[in-house]
Amino acid sequence: MVRETRFLMGMPIAIVIVDKTASKEDIDSLFAYFQDIDAQFSTYKKESEISRFNRGEIEESNISRQMRLVLQLCEQAKKETHGYFDSKKKDGTIDPSGLVKGWAIYQVSKQLIQKGFKNFFIEAGGDIQTHGKNEKGEDWIVGIENPFNRKEIIKVISLRNKAVATSGTYIRGQHIYDPHQYGKDLDEIVSITVIGPTIYKTDVYATAAFAMQRKGIEFIQSMKGYEGYMVDNKGIATYTKNFENYVRNN
Amino acid sequence: MKKILLSLSVIVVFLLYSWNQRNESEQVQVVPPAISPTQPVSQIVSPTIAGATPPPSVPTAKPLGLYKDGEYTGDAADAFYGNIQVKAIISGGKITDVQFLQYPNDRGTSVEINSQAMPFLKQEAIAAQNANVDIVSGATDSSMAFRQSLSSALSKAKI
């Protein structure tokens, strides 16, 4: 088994390949791909294609094929999520990073399959794409982090060629703020975990669902092929009809 | 007479000192939710959030006693679906509160969802699991923005 984690795109990225034929060279080329994605799409990098596009230095007709595809996927995501996923910022610039993270993982997983690997997972900032089986020959076992205590797991799920993404914030869970000074209706949801076939859509839906707060789990219920597990600030979870199919009981 | 006065003042100073030590303010208060009593939940959280290694540009909070008392507003940080901006309140040289000035909940409140989805949803209280897992899924976006905003507030509070 080959396992490596590197800090790229502003987060830890782990690639784990169970297949015995995997080598360190395979892993190196995959991380290089993440670096290329970062160089192209990072809004923190002044010379990235997206930064230059946002500054008007590149015409829309001259953007790369990959950039065009990503922007199209962002538009599609905005429609599917009723505008709750929106790559356009308040200042008019485009930030596709919410989609790019999952999309990069997905591209790397496709590369692994092209190379003939069958049993692996890729994890980046809590987003996971699995394929095949783990070292013990079982479906990959994923723990959902307790939003109130990151050292604990609150749910154990088994994934067979599925992706999982969790969106949320631990700040709410820790109740550091004084709700009475905040003024308006408080958001009550601390996290939502979504399971789906491919990570980039799953990540987008998780992000949008979290922005929808309590309605988010209804949104996931309405999306065929996606299941969700939402946790509120009182530690009550609401989950979709077939979510239990993934739950692994000890 | 002088000796008695001296001894008395030493005792008074000592008493004042030990009383002061006992009354030092708590760190940031944490109120975890009610979870089943058989599952332990961590009660104390330090000002720095544990978890994924932060990028080099986000320093962790300094050791205690190195901040000036007062209120310090951090820069707004992008949490993807909106901004997070926090205000750190320093008292007795320590962080006693962190308040939100901006939090990403500025989306519209109505969503056209097929309400037929409702009856299918189920609920349960979350409970810690004892299990060996291959991978962990957790949220990262907002906590990074929180750390960035808090870090910029604390850098203004440095002595």
XYZ file of C-alpha atoms in Angstrom:
409
model
C 0.000 0.000 0.000
C 1.293 3.442 -0.902
C 0.147 6.369 1.189
C 1.192 9.973 1.019
C -0.105 13.329 2.211
C 1.064 16.697 0.955
C -0.068 20.221 1.685
C -1.344 21.726 -1.596
C -4.147 24.052 -2.660
C -4.202 25.333 0.913
C -5.042 21.982 2.511
C -3.689 18.499 3.227
C -4.223 16.123 0.309
C -3.851 12.373 0.828
C -3.559 9.721 -1.864
C -3.749 6.118 -0.741
C -3.384 3.209 -3.197
C -3.884 -0.331 -1.966
C -2.923 -2.094 -5.213
C 0.479 -3.702 -4.775
C 1.734 -2.414 -8.112
C 1.562 1.204 -6.956
C 4.842 3.065 -6.674
C 6.047 6.384 -5.331
C 6.447 7.639 -8.902
C 2.726 7.100 -9.493
C 1.940 9.239 -6.463
C 4.415 11.968 -7.458
C 2.793 12.479 -10.854
C -0.643 12.736 -9.258
C 0.477 15.385 -6.783
C 2.051 17.241 -9.696
C -1.421 17.345 -11.237
C -2.827 18.956 -8.071
C -0.054 21.545 -8.283
C -0.950 22.311 -11.889
C -4.598 22.731 -10.913
C -3.579 25.066 -8.113
C -1.371 27.107 -10.450
C -4.295 27.505 -12.824
C -7.223 28.027 -10.465
C -5.927 29.525 -7.253
C -7.283 33.029 -6.641
C -4.439 33.450 -4.118
C -1.862 33.203 -6.917
C -1.515 36.475 -8.832
C -0.386 34.811 -12.040
C -2.931 31.982 -12.120
C -5.228 31.847 -15.117
C -8.250 32.635 -12.949
C -6.560 35.696 -11.406
C -5.558 37.004 -14.802
C -9.072 36.311 -16.097
C -10.570 38.173 -13.140
C -8.312 41.165 -13.815
C -9.516 41.199 -17.423
C -6.088 40.222 -18.787
C -7.594 37.239 -20.613
C -10.638 37.471 -22.841
C -13.374 34.924 -22.278
C -12.767 33.613 -25.808
C -9.108 32.963 -24.945
C -9.441 30.974 -21.744
C -8.097 27.430 -21.674
C -10.319 24.459 -22.365
C -10.015 23.313 -18.760
C -10.969 26.747 -17.443
C -13.961 26.893 -19.775
C -15.104 23.483 -18.589
C -14.767 24.448 -14.927
C -16.684 27.696 -15.433
C -19.435 25.780 -17.211
C -19.596 23.294 -14.348
C -19.887 26.244 -11.951
C -22.845 27.632 -13.909
C -24.493 24.235 -13.893
C -23.881 23.904 -10.159
C -25.439 27.310 -9.553
C -28.627 26.228 -11.360
C -28.859 22.867 -9.641
C -28.413 24.397 -6.201
C -30.903 27.250 -6.742
C -28.053 29.743 -6.542
C -26.745 28.513 -3.188
C -23.544 27.483 -4.886
C -22.270 30.541 -6.691
C -18.729 31.006 -7.910
C -19.290 34.722 -8.496
C -18.179 36.798 -5.532
C -19.724 40.048 -4.309
C -16.984 42.029 -6.042
C -17.847 40.446 -9.388
C -14.788 38.188 -9.585
C -15.104 34.445 -10.105
C -13.806 32.025 -7.510
C -14.335 28.461 -8.676
C -12.324 26.932 -5.810
C -15.414 25.354 -4.237
C -15.878 23.265 -7.357
C -12.213 22.911 -8.324
C -11.314 21.043 -5.141
C -13.729 18.197 -5.839
C -13.120 18.331 -9.549
C -9.341 17.965 -9.090
C -9.863 14.940 -6.853
C -12.198 13.480 -9.439
C -9.681 14.014 -12.265
C -6.953 12.338 -10.220
C -9.225 9.383 -9.500
C -9.858 9.034 -13.253
C -6.102 9.063 -13.856
C -5.647 6.306 -11.292
C -8.264 4.185 -13.035
C -6.596 4.844 -16.400
C -3.326 3.605 -14.901
C -5.104 0.392 -13.955
C -5.484 0.946 -10.226
C -8.629 -0.410 -8.637
C -8.367 0.103 -4.904
C -7.626 3.600 -3.645
C -8.939 6.780 -2.150
C -8.085 10.441 -2.453
C -8.838 12.856 0.332
C -8.505 16.620 0.230
C -9.793 18.884 2.978
C -12.425 16.424 4.168
C -13.639 15.533 0.654
C -13.128 11.901 -0.241
C -13.388 9.852 -3.439
C -13.128 6.111 -2.913
C -12.666 3.239 -5.327
C -12.586 -0.501 -4.736
C -11.631 -1.927 -1.370
C -9.385 -1.125 1.565
C -6.377 -3.173 2.709
C -8.623 -5.729 4.388
C -10.614 -6.228 1.197
C -13.667 -4.403 2.562
C -15.519 -1.334 1.343
C -13.754 1.818 2.515
C -14.748 2.777 6.069
C -15.280 6.483 6.568
C -15.913 8.237 9.862
C -17.922 11.445 10.047
C -16.160 13.849 12.363
C -18.029 15.163 15.394
C -18.430 18.890 14.661
C -18.252 19.537 18.429
C -15.110 17.487 18.987
C -12.794 16.784 16.095
C -11.183 13.878 17.921
C -14.477 11.951 17.829
C -16.420 10.132 15.141
C -20.218 10.324 15.218
C -21.045 8.016 12.324
C -19.291 5.211 10.498
C -20.188 4.594 6.877
C -19.044 2.061 4.306
C -18.479 3.302 0.786
C -18.365 1.283 -2.384
C -17.009 3.521 -5.161
C -18.684 6.552 -3.646
C -17.629 10.034 -2.689
C -18.317 11.873 0.542
C -18.024 15.546 1.440
C -18.751 17.414 4.654
C -19.517 21.094 4.756
C -19.882 23.133 7.878
C -18.135 24.932 10.625
C -16.826 23.910 13.994
C -17.079 27.428 15.291
C -20.839 27.181 15.729
C -20.430 23.831 17.357
C -18.108 25.267 19.939
C -20.492 28.067 20.909
C -17.697 30.557 21.229
C -19.913 33.485 20.341
C -22.756 35.086 22.282
C -25.947 34.453 20.263
C -27.757 37.398 21.869
C -25.311 39.864 20.395
C -25.657 38.524 16.905
C -28.976 40.112 16.140
C -30.842 38.190 13.523
C -31.927 34.596 13.005
C -29.056 32.350 13.866
C -27.914 29.593 11.653
C -28.431 26.363 13.506
C -26.687 23.774 11.407
C -23.100 22.919 12.233
C -22.381 20.394 9.511
C -23.833 18.385 6.667
C -22.248 15.298 5.160
C -23.267 14.203 1.672
C -22.631 10.857 -0.047
C -22.782 10.667 -3.839
C -21.212 9.012 -6.874
C -18.627 11.657 -7.797
C -16.807 13.999 -5.471
C -17.091 17.287 -7.326
C -20.894 17.217 -7.428
C -21.047 15.819 -3.906
C -18.831 18.635 -2.632
C -20.900 21.285 -4.444
C -24.135 19.871 -3.041
C -22.694 19.709 0.479
C -21.550 23.322 0.263
C -24.910 24.498 -1.076
C -26.853 22.397 1.427
C -24.926 23.915 4.309
C -25.667 27.412 3.045
C -29.358 26.472 2.987
C -29.170 25.555 6.681
C -32.178 23.469 7.817
C -33.531 23.217 4.265
C -30.235 21.700 3.140
C -31.119 18.141 4.087
C -34.372 18.472 2.131
C -32.355 19.581 -0.874
C -30.171 16.468 -0.600
C -33.258 14.267 -0.167
C -34.582 15.714 -3.415
C -31.382 14.838 -5.354
C -31.510 11.279 -6.674
C -28.435 9.233 -5.838
C -27.336 11.480 -2.955
C -27.774 10.880 0.758
C -27.082 13.283 3.588
C -26.490 13.513 7.331
C -26.991 16.948 8.870
C -26.079 17.951 12.434
C -27.590 20.927 14.254
C -26.164 22.977 17.094
C -27.999 20.857 19.667
C -26.361 17.667 18.470
C -29.453 16.371 16.667
C -28.855 14.770 13.303
C -31.371 14.725 10.458
C -30.705 12.286 7.660
C -32.154 11.234 4.330
C -34.268 8.184 3.637
C -31.546 5.822 2.379
C -28.600 7.183 4.349
C -28.834 4.179 6.682
C -27.890 1.893 3.784
C -24.349 3.209 4.153
C -24.140 3.012 7.915
C -21.858 0.364 9.301
C -22.852 -0.876 12.720
C -20.101 -2.244 14.948
C 7.289 47.846 65.533
C 9.046 48.059 62.178
C 9.462 44.287 62.076
C 5.753 43.735 62.751
C 4.793 46.201 59.990
C 7.184 44.536 57.568
C 5.888 41.043 58.363
C 2.296 42.234 58.069
C 2.902 43.836 54.687
C 4.612 40.668 53.398
C 1.639 38.618 54.575
C -0.831 41.077 52.992
C 1.073 41.050 49.704
C 1.164 37.257 49.763
C -2.570 37.061 50.478
C -3.354 39.521 47.693
C -1.169 37.539 45.289
C -2.743 34.161 46.058
C -6.250 35.616 45.902
C -5.448 37.123 42.528
C -4.137 33.794 41.226
C -7.340 31.980 42.216
C -9.506 34.526 40.443
C -7.806 34.414 37.038
C -10.406 34.421 34.288
C -11.215 31.304 32.308
C -10.233 30.882 28.723
C -12.867 30.910 26.002
C -16.057 29.362 27.318
C -17.365 26.303 25.552
C -20.851 24.904 25.882
C -21.098 21.546 24.161
C -24.549 20.205 23.400
C -26.250 17.550 25.488
C -25.065 14.246 24.129
C -25.914 10.832 25.650
C -24.090 10.616 29.015
C -22.290 7.446 28.052
C -20.404 9.282 25.331
C -17.782 11.697 26.616
C -17.564 15.085 24.932
C -14.573 17.335 25.351
C -15.368 20.326 27.568
C -12.449 22.634 27.054
C -11.277 24.094 23.779
C -8.139 26.196 23.442
C -8.249 29.370 21.339
C -6.346 27.649 18.542
C -8.491 25.153 16.696
C -6.982 21.668 16.446
C -7.143 19.820 13.174
C -5.544 20.080 9.766
C -2.142 21.749 9.624
C -2.740 25.417 8.824
C -0.800 27.067 5.981
C 2.364 28.978 6.953
C 0.595 32.336 6.617
C -1.775 31.605 9.517
C 0.134 31.623 12.800
C -1.305 29.958 15.887
C -2.242 32.051 18.937
C 0.684 33.134 21.141
C 1.182 31.723 24.630
C -0.917 33.313 27.348
C -0.189 36.739 28.798
C 1.264 38.264 25.642
C -1.788 40.266 24.561
C -2.808 43.800 25.506
C -6.264 44.075 27.063
C -8.943 45.418 24.761
C -11.071 44.537 21.747
C -9.427 43.746 18.426
C -11.201 43.308 15.127
C -9.689 40.882 12.652
C -9.723 41.167 8.896
C -12.647 39.602 7.075
C -11.684 36.204 5.659
C -13.402 34.379 2.846
C -15.160 31.214 4.003
C -16.329 30.514 0.470
C -20.043 31.020 1.036
C -19.468 34.373 2.682
C -17.095 36.225 4.947
C -16.083 35.509 8.509
C -14.875 38.383 10.636
C -14.216 38.058 14.330
C -13.473 40.364 17.219
C -11.150 39.087 19.918
C -11.643 40.364 23.449
C -8.562 40.329 25.613
C -8.837 40.626 29.359
C -6.085 39.972 31.855
C -3.756 39.335 28.932
C -5.840 36.414 27.653
C -8.565 35.802 25.082
C -11.811 35.831 27.036
C -14.231 35.989 24.136
C -14.396 35.757 20.378
C -17.383 37.436 18.727
C -18.601 37.247 15.160
C -18.959 40.518 13.266
C -19.619 38.757 9.982
C -20.769 35.233 9.444
C -21.692 33.575 6.144
C -25.478 33.435 6.411
C -26.197 36.134 3.894
C -27.943 33.813 1.441
C -31.630 34.143 0.700
C -33.849 32.332 3.130
C -36.329 30.713 0.792
C -35.557 27.639 -1.219
C -37.953 25.983 -3.631
C -37.777 22.441 -2.367
C -40.320 19.763 -3.046
C -41.926 19.483 0.362
C -42.691 15.822 -0.305
C -39.108 15.199 0.787
C -40.023 15.958 4.397
C -41.671 12.681 5.501
C -38.618 10.692 4.451
C -36.248 12.464 6.791
C -35.276 10.878 10.106
C -33.615 12.188 13.239
C -31.344 10.968 15.995
C -29.048 12.371 18.648
C -25.429 12.166 17.564
C -23.250 9.799 19.581
C -19.528 9.151 19.583
C -18.582 5.866 17.929
C -15.757 3.560 18.921
C -14.527 2.328 15.585
C -11.440 2.062 13.468
C -11.976 3.982 10.278
C -9.862 4.258 7.145
C -10.658 7.901 6.493
C -12.351 10.812 8.268
C -14.690 13.316 6.637
C -14.953 16.703 8.305
C -15.513 20.344 7.420
C -12.569 22.638 6.838
C -13.624 25.776 4.918
C -15.052 27.956 7.652
C -12.593 26.956 10.283
C -9.736 28.125 8.065
C -11.383 31.502 7.561
C -12.057 31.699 11.297
C -8.377 31.049 12.056
C -7.302 33.692 9.562
C -9.610 36.361 10.964
C -8.761 35.494 14.563
C -5.080 35.492 13.750
C -5.262 38.995 12.281
C -7.156 40.196 15.373
C -4.546 38.671 17.695
C -1.674 40.190 15.745
C -3.109 43.624 16.610
C -3.371 42.586 20.264
C 0.263 41.501 20.556
C 2.274 43.303 23.173
